[in-house]
Coordinates of C-alpha atoms and ligand atoms in Angstrom, one line a residue:
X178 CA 0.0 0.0 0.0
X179 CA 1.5 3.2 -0.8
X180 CA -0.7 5.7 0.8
X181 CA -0.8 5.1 4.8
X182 CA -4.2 6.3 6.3
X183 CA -3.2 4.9 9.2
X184 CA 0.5 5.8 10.4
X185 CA 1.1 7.3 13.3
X186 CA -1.7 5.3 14.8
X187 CA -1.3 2.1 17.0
X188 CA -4.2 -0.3 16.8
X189 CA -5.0 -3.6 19.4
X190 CA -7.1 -6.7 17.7
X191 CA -8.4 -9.5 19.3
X192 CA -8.8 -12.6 17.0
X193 CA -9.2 -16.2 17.8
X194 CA -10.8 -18.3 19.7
X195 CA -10.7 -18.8 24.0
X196 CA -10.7 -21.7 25.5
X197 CA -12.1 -22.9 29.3
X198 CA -10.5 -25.6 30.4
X199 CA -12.4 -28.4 32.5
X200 CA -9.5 -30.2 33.8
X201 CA -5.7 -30.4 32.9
X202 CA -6.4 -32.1 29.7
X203 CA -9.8 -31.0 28.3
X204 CA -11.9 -27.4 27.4
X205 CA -14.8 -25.8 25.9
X206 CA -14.0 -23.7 23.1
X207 CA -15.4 -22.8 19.4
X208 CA -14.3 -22.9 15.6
X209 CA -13.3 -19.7 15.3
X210 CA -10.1 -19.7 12.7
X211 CA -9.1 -16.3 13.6
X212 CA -8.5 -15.4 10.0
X213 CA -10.6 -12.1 10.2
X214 CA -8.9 -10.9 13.1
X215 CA -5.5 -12.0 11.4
X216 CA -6.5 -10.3 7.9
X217 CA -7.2 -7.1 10.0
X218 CA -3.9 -7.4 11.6
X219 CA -2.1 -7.4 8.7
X220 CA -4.2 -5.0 6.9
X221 CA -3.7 -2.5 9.7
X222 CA 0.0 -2.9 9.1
X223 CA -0.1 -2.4 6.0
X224 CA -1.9 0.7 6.0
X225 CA 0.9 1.9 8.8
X226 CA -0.2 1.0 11.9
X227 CA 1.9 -0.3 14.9
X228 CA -0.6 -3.1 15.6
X229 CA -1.0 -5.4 18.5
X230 CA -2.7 -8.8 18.1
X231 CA -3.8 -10.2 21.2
X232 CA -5.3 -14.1 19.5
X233 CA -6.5 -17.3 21.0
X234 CA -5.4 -21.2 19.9
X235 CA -5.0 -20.7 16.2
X236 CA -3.5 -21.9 13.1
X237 CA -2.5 -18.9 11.8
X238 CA 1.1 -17.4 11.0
X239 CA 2.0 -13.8 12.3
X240 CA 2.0 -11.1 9.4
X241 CA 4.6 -9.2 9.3
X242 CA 5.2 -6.4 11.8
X243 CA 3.0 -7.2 13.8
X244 CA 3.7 -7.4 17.7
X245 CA 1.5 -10.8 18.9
X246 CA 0.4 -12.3 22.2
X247 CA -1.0 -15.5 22.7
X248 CA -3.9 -16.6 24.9
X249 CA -5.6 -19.3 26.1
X250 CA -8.8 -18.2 27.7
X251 CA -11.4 -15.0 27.9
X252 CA -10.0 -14.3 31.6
X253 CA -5.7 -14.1 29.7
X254 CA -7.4 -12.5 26.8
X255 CA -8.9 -9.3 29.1
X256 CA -5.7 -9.3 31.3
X257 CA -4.0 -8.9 27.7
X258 CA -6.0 -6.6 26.2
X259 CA -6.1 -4.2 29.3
X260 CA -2.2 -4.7 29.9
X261 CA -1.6 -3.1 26.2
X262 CA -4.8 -1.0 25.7
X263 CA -3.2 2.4 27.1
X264 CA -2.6 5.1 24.1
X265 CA -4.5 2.7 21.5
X266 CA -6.1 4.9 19.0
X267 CA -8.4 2.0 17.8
X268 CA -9.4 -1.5 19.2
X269 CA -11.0 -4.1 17.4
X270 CA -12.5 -6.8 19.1
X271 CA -12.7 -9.7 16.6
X272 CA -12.2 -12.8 18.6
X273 CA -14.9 -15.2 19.5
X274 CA -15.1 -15.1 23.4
X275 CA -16.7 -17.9 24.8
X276 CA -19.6 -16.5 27.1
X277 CA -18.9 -19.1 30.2
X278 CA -16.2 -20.4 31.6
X279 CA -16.1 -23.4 34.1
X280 CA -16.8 -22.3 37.4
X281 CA -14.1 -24.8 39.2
X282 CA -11.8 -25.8 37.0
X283 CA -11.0 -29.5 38.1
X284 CA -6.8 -29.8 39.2
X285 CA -6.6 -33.6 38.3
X286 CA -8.6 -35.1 35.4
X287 CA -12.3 -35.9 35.9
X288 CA -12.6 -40.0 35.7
X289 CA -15.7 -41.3 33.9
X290 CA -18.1 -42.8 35.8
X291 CA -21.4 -42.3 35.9
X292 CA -23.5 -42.1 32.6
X293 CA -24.8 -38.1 33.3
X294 CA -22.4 -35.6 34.5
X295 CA -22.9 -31.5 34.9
X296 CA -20.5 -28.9 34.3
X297 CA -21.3 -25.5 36.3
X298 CA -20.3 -22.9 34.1
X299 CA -20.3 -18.6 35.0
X300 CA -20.3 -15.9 32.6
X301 CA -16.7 -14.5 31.2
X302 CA -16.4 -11.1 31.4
X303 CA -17.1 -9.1 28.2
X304 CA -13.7 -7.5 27.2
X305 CA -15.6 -5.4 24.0
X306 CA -17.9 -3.7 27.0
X307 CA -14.6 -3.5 29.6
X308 CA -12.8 -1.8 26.5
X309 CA -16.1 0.9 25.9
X310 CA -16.0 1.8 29.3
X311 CA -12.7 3.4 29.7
X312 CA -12.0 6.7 30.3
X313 CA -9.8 7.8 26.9
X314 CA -10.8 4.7 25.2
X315 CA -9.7 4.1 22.2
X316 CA -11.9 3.9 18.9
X317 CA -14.2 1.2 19.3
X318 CA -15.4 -1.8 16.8
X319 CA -16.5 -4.6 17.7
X320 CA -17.8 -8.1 15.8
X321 CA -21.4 -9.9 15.7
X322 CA -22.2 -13.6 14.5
X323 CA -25.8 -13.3 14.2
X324 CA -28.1 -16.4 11.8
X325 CA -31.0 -13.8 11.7
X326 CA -32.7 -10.1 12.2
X327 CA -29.0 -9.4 11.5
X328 CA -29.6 -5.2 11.9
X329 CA -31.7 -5.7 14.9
X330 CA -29.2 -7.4 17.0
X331 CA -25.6 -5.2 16.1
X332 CA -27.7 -2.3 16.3
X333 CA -28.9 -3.4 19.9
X334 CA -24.8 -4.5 20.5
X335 CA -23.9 -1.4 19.6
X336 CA -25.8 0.9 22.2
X337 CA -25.5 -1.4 24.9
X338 CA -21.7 -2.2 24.5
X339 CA -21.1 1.7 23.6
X340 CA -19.0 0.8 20.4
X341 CA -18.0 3.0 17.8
X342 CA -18.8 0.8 15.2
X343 CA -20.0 -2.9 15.1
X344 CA -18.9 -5.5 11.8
X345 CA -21.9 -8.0 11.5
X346 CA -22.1 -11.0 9.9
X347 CA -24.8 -13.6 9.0
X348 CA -23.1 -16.9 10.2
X349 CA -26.7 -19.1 8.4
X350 CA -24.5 -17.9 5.2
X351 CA -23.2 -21.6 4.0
X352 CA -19.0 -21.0 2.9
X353 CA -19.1 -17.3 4.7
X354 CA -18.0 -16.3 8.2
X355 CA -16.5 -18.8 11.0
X356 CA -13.8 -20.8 9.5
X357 CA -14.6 -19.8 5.8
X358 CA -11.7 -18.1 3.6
X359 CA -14.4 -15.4 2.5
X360 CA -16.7 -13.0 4.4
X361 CA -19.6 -10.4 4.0
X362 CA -20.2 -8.1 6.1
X363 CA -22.9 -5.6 7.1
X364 CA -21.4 -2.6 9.3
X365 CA -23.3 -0.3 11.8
X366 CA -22.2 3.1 13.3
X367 CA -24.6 5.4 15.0
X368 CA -24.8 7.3 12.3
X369 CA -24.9 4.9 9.6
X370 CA -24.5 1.4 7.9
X371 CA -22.4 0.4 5.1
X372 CA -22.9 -3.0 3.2
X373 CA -19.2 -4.9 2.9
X374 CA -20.6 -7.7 0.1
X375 CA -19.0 -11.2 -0.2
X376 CA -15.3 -11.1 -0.8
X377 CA -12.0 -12.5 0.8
X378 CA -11.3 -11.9 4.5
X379 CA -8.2 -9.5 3.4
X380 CA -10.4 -7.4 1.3
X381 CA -12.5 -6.7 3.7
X382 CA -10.5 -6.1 6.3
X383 CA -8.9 -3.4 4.2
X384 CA -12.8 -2.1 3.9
X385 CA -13.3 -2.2 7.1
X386 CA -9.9 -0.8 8.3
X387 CA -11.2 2.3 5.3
X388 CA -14.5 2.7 7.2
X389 CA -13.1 3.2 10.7
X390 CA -10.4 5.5 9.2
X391 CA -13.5 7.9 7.4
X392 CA -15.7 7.4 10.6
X393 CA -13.2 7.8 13.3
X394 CA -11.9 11.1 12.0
X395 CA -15.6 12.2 12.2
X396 CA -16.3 11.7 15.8
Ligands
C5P493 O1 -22.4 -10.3 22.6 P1 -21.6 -11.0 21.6 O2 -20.7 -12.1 22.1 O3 -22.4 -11.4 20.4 O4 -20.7 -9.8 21.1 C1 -19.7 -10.1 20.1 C2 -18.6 -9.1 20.2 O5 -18.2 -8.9 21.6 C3 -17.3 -9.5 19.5 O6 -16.7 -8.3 19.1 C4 -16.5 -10.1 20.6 O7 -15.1 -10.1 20.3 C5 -16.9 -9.3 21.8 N1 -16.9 -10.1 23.1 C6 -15.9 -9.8 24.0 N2 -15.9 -10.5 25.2 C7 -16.9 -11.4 25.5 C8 -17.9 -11.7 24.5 C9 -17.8 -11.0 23.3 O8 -15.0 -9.0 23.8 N3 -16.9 -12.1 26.6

């Protein structure tokens, strides 16, 4: 990219899934690929950021220049995020958090036994909503998964998590979305909405990336 819309500015991505472990040798998690979060990360650098990527278990090389930490679950992730969100200009929360975690995580592992078991599980903390509510936060985005009334829900995400701007996606979409090499996306800002159709996850992380560039300067 020759022109840089976005030197000078340092930008924080989440990407990935988490996972809650049970015991020492199993977890709960989701098929997230990260590949979003990773095509953001490198689009951001190439645009001239200085961009942290704060990512889950993936399968994913690093793109170049850009500073990664690795996670495990929703509780590193937060501890992450909020050890390297001070001066961030943007942060973009593109992982897939899982909502619970287990409530005791067992020290040894659980034996089979009987034929039903339970696992207690308590809510994570929502690191989008812990971002929004700093004082000098940092530009906002976050990411929804939604299968239907696809405005509805990121409009209602928006307000309630305070974000700047929210990236939806319909996940019912067969070959789009989790795991898929291509997206579409539909994107929300209080002010407006901007269709991103069907295209490869780089592309529209470059759209995207164009998007917060025009809004941010706006607000
Ligand atoms: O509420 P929902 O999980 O659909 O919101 C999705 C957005 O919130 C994504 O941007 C995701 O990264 C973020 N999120 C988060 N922490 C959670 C749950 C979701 O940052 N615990």
């Amino acid at each position: 990219v020759e022109f840089k819309p976005l030197a000078g500015q340092s930008v924080l991505i989440t990407a990935g899934p988490t996972r809650e472990a049970i015991d020492p040798v199993r977890y709960i998690s989701n098929h997230s690929s990260g590949k979003m979060g990773f095509a953001l990360a490198k689009a951001a650098a190439d645009m001239g950021a200085a961009v942290t990527l704060v990512s889950g278990p993936v399968n994913l090389s690093t793109p170049e220049g850009v500073t990664r930490i690795d996670v495990e679950s929703a509780k590193n992730m937060l501890d992450a995020v909020m050890d390297n969100v001070d001066k961030k200009d943007i942060f973009i929360g593109c992982a897939a958090v899982a909502d619970y975690r287990i409530s005791d995580i067992a020290t040894c592992k659980i034996k089979k036994s009987a034929e039903e078991m339970q696992l207690a599980l308590v809510r994570n903390p929502d690191i989008l909503a812990t971002v929004a509510s700093l004082p000098n936060r940092p530009f906002v985005v976050g990411f929804a998964a939604e299968t239907h009334d696809v405005e509805t829900y990121a409009r209602d995400k928006l307000k309630r998590k305070n974000l700047n701007m929210i990236a939806a996606n319909d996940v019912s979409v067969a070959g789009i979305g989790f795991n898929a090499d291509a997206n579409a996306l539909r994107v929300f800002w209080p002010q407006g909405s901007q269709d991103l159709p069907a295209t490869d996850k780089l592309t529209l992380a470059r759209q995207l990336l164009s998007l917060i560039v025009k809004e941010k300067t706006n607000t």
